[in-house]
Amino acid sequence: MKFNTKTIHGNQKHDPSTGAVMPPIYQTSTYAQESPGKHKGFEYSRTGNPTRSALENAFASIENGQFGFAFASGLAAIDAVIKLLNPGDEVISTSDLYGGTYRIFTKVFEKYGIKFHFTDLSNVAILEELINDNTKLIWVETPTNPMLNIIDIEAVVAIAKNKNILVAVDNTFATPYLQQPLDFGADIVMHSATKYLGGHSDVVMGALVVNDKELSEKLYFLQNASGAICGPMDSFLVLRGLKTLHVRMQRHCENASVIAKYLKNHSKIENVYWPGLTTHSNHHIAKKQMNDFGGMLSFSTKYNQKRDAIKVVENLKLFTLAESLGGVESLSGHPASMTHASIPKEEREKTGVTDSLIRLSVGIEDVADLLEDLKQALSKI
Ligand code: P1T
């Protein structure tokens, strides 16, 4: 089955009791048992719920995996992955990544004895220097949030494989429409399903997909034991969103391409970060591992002035100034003071997240209106 069919039909079946084409929202916490332990496959909704199962099956299908898991948020999904580890274990992570991921690694898990190394993984050779006997996980975010760096997943997997190190890929920015990390040999693919998978800025959710049965059993245990599951209504909404993922992503990519090129030629712009530009430092890797280049881009204004960046985001009208991304509507953000404020200034500036950086989540509106909006906002500086 091709990807554009999988988003609609992948691992889905009509409701067995009524034939309902969409799975009903099974708004129930528990299920009747005929005799202790004798039931129809569901016993308690933390452990399993039919609407959530339908979504988890869809997640697995679109990521070319065997087992899907839905969580209460992207961070809850990340939490489950790190709980696979033990005190003394070490993680190597890309240094340019979502601020909340950095925060859970450093502020939550370090105190349980897990050590995190942050490095620029667009240079995979660095892994050979950092890997030791305690290294158990490599955390890859590609494209990175918010600098849109690209990490070569196959190259990371090649280094990790014979060393028994798990490779997890946060695929939030790309979505499986653009890249399927399990096909490159990654062990775990993770999503903030809040973003493109849901696609309509109305749900907070996380996802994990794996192929390995033993790993899936460990994650299933953690999902149930820690309990950060999502509810049936949210499961329904994300399943509905998924059905248009391919058409939305196509338009996100087209619009971002037009906007990236416009900004690149704008006299008031210093740098544009979008992996589809031939001038992007990892463009060749993006071309190799992605089907297109995505709807996220960042840029910095000339002279590196925070006040200019603030003025631009304040003046944008169609691009709503807001956290999050990946919905049908365009959003703007100022990472240094919003999504990445939890990373110390010296750390984030090392990766390029300066006070003059603006991030855009390019929506699927008419691109002429989006260009007009950027033009008027940039004319204010
Ligand atoms: O917000 P939540 O669903 O918990 O997902 C966390 C997360 C994980 N990974 C990536 C790459 C992310 O971008 C996010 C959430 N990011 C934002 C809210 C943001 O505006 O960047």
PDB file of C-alpha atoms in Angstrom, residues 6-126:
ATOM      1  CA  LYS A   6      -1.962   4.331   4.258  1.00  0.00           C
ATOM      2  CA  THR A   7      -2.839   7.688   5.844  1.00  0.00           C
ATOM      3  CA  ILE A   8      -6.498   6.848   5.166  1.00  0.00           C
ATOM      4  CA  HIS A   9      -6.718   3.052   5.334  1.00  0.00           C
ATOM      5  CA  GLY A  10      -3.497   1.829   6.954  1.00  0.00           C
ATOM      6  CA  ASN A  11      -4.236  -0.908   9.543  1.00  0.00           C
ATOM      7  CA  GLN A  12      -7.839   0.335   9.808  1.00  0.00           C
ATOM      8  CA  LYS A  13     -11.048  -1.683   9.789  1.00  0.00           C
ATOM      9  CA  HIS A  14     -14.668  -0.677  10.076  1.00  0.00           C
ATOM     10  CA  ASP A  15     -16.221  -0.907  13.529  1.00  0.00           C
ATOM     11  CA  PRO A  16     -17.122  -4.609  13.919  1.00  0.00           C
ATOM     12  CA  SER A  17     -20.410  -4.059  15.764  1.00  0.00           C
ATOM     13  CA  THR A  18     -22.001  -1.375  13.539  1.00  0.00           C
ATOM     14  CA  GLY A  19     -19.876  -1.035  10.412  1.00  0.00           C
ATOM     15  CA  ALA A  20     -19.131   2.596  11.339  1.00  0.00           C
ATOM     16  CA  VAL A  21     -16.498   3.828   8.890  1.00  0.00           C
ATOM     17  CA  MET A  22     -14.750   5.935  11.517  1.00  0.00           C
ATOM     18  CA  PRO A  23     -14.076   4.245  14.864  1.00  0.00           C
ATOM     19  CA  PRO A  24     -16.533   5.451  17.502  1.00  0.00           C
ATOM     20  CA  ILE A  25     -15.196   7.537  20.364  1.00  0.00           C
ATOM     21  CA  TYR A  26     -15.239   4.817  23.024  1.00  0.00           C
ATOM     22  CA  GLN A  27     -15.680   7.219  25.926  1.00  0.00           C
ATOM     23  CA  THR A  28     -15.367   4.613  28.636  1.00  0.00           C
ATOM     24  CA  SER A  29     -12.889   3.943  31.395  1.00  0.00           C
ATOM     25  CA  THR A  30     -13.694   0.260  31.811  1.00  0.00           C
ATOM     26  CA  TYR A  31     -15.210  -2.827  30.137  1.00  0.00           C
ATOM     27  CA  ALA A  32     -17.565  -5.545  31.364  1.00  0.00           C
ATOM     28  CA  GLN A  33     -16.009  -8.958  32.001  1.00  0.00           C
ATOM     29  CA  GLU A  34     -17.964 -12.191  31.733  1.00  0.00           C
ATOM     30  CA  SER A  35     -15.811 -13.901  34.297  1.00  0.00           C
ATOM     31  CA  PRO A  36     -12.558 -12.606  35.900  1.00  0.00           C
ATOM     32  CA  GLY A  37     -10.064 -12.136  33.067  1.00  0.00           C
ATOM     33  CA  LYS A  38     -12.620 -13.195  30.402  1.00  0.00           C
ATOM     34  CA  HIS A  39     -13.341 -10.124  28.249  1.00  0.00           C
ATOM     35  CA  LYS A  40     -13.416  -8.848  24.655  1.00  0.00           C
ATOM     36  CA  GLY A  41      -9.793  -7.668  24.602  1.00  0.00           C
ATOM     37  CA  PHE A  42     -10.176  -4.522  26.673  1.00  0.00           C
ATOM     38  CA  GLU A  43     -10.214  -4.299  30.468  1.00  0.00           C
ATOM     39  CA  TYR A  44      -9.327  -0.746  31.505  1.00  0.00           C
ATOM     40  CA  SER A  45      -8.749   2.329  29.305  1.00  0.00           C
ATOM     41  CA  ARG A  46      -5.244   3.133  30.588  1.00  0.00           C
ATOM     42  CA  THR A  47      -4.243  -0.333  29.397  1.00  0.00           C
ATOM     43  CA  GLY A  48      -6.176  -0.136  26.129  1.00  0.00           C
ATOM     44  CA  ASN A  49      -9.065   1.657  24.438  1.00  0.00           C
ATOM     45  CA  PRO A  50     -10.479   0.788  20.983  1.00  0.00           C
ATOM     46  CA  THR A  51     -10.352   4.375  19.650  1.00  0.00           C
ATOM     47  CA  ARG A  52      -6.744   4.704  20.816  1.00  0.00           C
ATOM     48  CA  SER A  53      -5.918   1.269  19.353  1.00  0.00           C
ATOM     49  CA  ALA A  54      -7.248   2.370  15.944  1.00  0.00           C
ATOM     50  CA  LEU A  55      -4.964   5.420  16.105  1.00  0.00           C
ATOM     51  CA  GLU A  56      -1.962   3.411  17.303  1.00  0.00           C
ATOM     52  CA  ASN A  57      -2.449   1.024  14.380  1.00  0.00           C
ATOM     53  CA  ALA A  58      -2.545   4.005  12.009  1.00  0.00           C
ATOM     54  CA  PHE A  59       0.669   5.431  13.537  1.00  0.00           C
ATOM     55  CA  ALA A  60       2.399   2.092  12.978  1.00  0.00           C
ATOM     56  CA  SER A  61       1.189   1.920   9.391  1.00  0.00           C
ATOM     57  CA  ILE A  62       2.326   5.369   8.265  1.00  0.00           C
ATOM     58  CA  GLU A  63       5.763   4.939   9.864  1.00  0.00           C
ATOM     59  CA  ASN A  64       6.265   1.479   8.309  1.00  0.00           C
ATOM     60  CA  GLY A  65       6.441  -0.048  11.787  1.00  0.00           C
ATOM     61  CA  GLN A  66       4.855  -2.970  13.581  1.00  0.00           C
ATOM     62  CA  PHE A  67       3.828  -1.349  16.863  1.00  0.00           C
ATOM     63  CA  GLY A  68       2.400   2.127  17.556  1.00  0.00           C
ATOM     64  CA  PHE A  69       1.809   3.894  20.867  1.00  0.00           C
ATOM     65  CA  ALA A  70      -0.128   7.064  21.594  1.00  0.00           C
ATOM     66  CA  PHE A  71       0.722   9.244  24.601  1.00  0.00           C
ATOM     67  CA  ALA A  72      -0.722  12.296  26.326  1.00  0.00           C
ATOM     68  CA  SER A  73       1.929  14.560  24.725  1.00  0.00           C
ATOM     69  CA  GLY A  74       5.161  14.427  22.780  1.00  0.00           C
ATOM     70  CA  LEU A  75       7.032  14.843  26.039  1.00  0.00           C
ATOM     71  CA  ALA A  76       5.153  11.910  27.589  1.00  0.00           C
ATOM     72  CA  ALA A  77       6.355   9.799  24.651  1.00  0.00           C
ATOM     73  CA  ILE A  78       9.954  10.978  25.210  1.00  0.00           C
ATOM     74  CA  ASP A  79       9.551  10.230  28.930  1.00  0.00           C
ATOM     75  CA  ALA A  80       8.679   6.611  28.091  1.00  0.00           C
ATOM     76  CA  VAL A  81      11.753   6.246  25.856  1.00  0.00           C
ATOM     77  CA  ILE A  82      14.149   7.515  28.531  1.00  0.00           C
ATOM     78  CA  LYS A  83      12.521   5.218  31.104  1.00  0.00           C
ATOM     79  CA  LEU A  84      13.883   2.301  29.051  1.00  0.00           C
ATOM     80  CA  LEU A  85      17.281   3.276  30.507  1.00  0.00           C
ATOM     81  CA  ASN A  86      18.906   2.660  33.882  1.00  0.00           C
ATOM     82  CA  PRO A  87      20.995   4.859  36.196  1.00  0.00           C
ATOM     83  CA  GLY A  88      24.540   5.086  34.818  1.00  0.00           C
ATOM     84  CA  ASP A  89      23.388   4.867  31.196  1.00  0.00           C
ATOM     85  CA  GLU A  90      24.413   7.620  28.798  1.00  0.00           C
ATOM     86  CA  VAL A  91      22.567   9.319  25.947  1.00  0.00           C
ATOM     87  CA  ILE A  92      24.069  11.257  23.065  1.00  0.00           C
ATOM     88  CA  SER A  93      21.659  13.852  21.726  1.00  0.00           C
ATOM     89  CA  THR A  94      21.732  16.505  19.090  1.00  0.00           C
ATOM     90  CA  SER A  95      22.426  19.897  20.714  1.00  0.00           C
ATOM     91  CA  ASP A  96      19.930  21.783  18.560  1.00  0.00           C
ATOM     92  CA  LEU A  97      16.562  20.403  19.652  1.00  0.00           C
ATOM     93  CA  TYR A  98      13.183  21.350  21.086  1.00  0.00           C
ATOM     94  CA  GLY A  99      13.656  23.214  24.395  1.00  0.00           C
ATOM     95  CA  GLY A 100      11.235  20.947  26.253  1.00  0.00           C
ATOM     96  CA  THR A 101      13.223  17.860  25.208  1.00  0.00           C
ATOM     97  CA  TYR A 102      16.398  19.474  26.543  1.00  0.00           C
ATOM     98  CA  ARG A 103      14.519  20.320  29.744  1.00  0.00           C
ATOM     99  CA  ILE A 104      13.189  16.799  30.420  1.00  0.00           C
ATOM    100  CA  PHE A 105      16.648  15.329  29.711  1.00  0.00           C
ATOM    101  CA  THR A 106      18.571  17.725  31.958  1.00  0.00           C
ATOM    102  CA  LYS A 107      16.050  18.730  34.633  1.00  0.00           C
ATOM    103  CA  VAL A 108      14.129  15.476  35.072  1.00  0.00           C
ATOM    104  CA  PHE A 109      16.288  12.503  34.104  1.00  0.00           C
ATOM    105  CA  GLU A 110      19.804  13.670  35.009  1.00  0.00           C
ATOM    106  CA  LYS A 111      18.880  13.484  38.676  1.00  0.00           C
ATOM    107  CA  TYR A 112      18.031   9.799  38.228  1.00  0.00           C
ATOM    108  CA  GLY A 113      21.618   9.165  37.143  1.00  0.00           C
ATOM    109  CA  ILE A 114      21.247   9.246  33.364  1.00  0.00           C
ATOM    110  CA  LYS A 115      23.933  11.274  31.628  1.00  0.00           C
ATOM    111  CA  PHE A 116      23.226  13.339  28.497  1.00  0.00           C
ATOM    112  CA  HIS A 117      25.824  14.596  26.004  1.00  0.00           C
ATOM    113  CA  PHE A 118      24.652  17.301  23.597  1.00  0.00           C
ATOM    114  CA  THR A 119      26.542  17.638  20.352  1.00  0.00           C
ATOM    115  CA  ASP A 120      26.157  18.680  16.738  1.00  0.00           C
ATOM    116  CA  LEU A 121      25.100  15.415  15.135  1.00  0.00           C
ATOM    117  CA  SER A 122      25.228  16.825  11.621  1.00  0.00           C
ATOM    118  CA  ASN A 123      28.872  15.789  12.086  1.00  0.00           C
ATOM    119  CA  VAL A 124      28.296  12.060  12.779  1.00  0.00           C
ATOM    120  CA  ALA A 125      32.027  11.367  13.162  1.00  0.00           C
ATOM    121  CA  ILE A 126      31.792  12.962  16.620  1.00  0.00           C
TER     122      ILE A 126
END
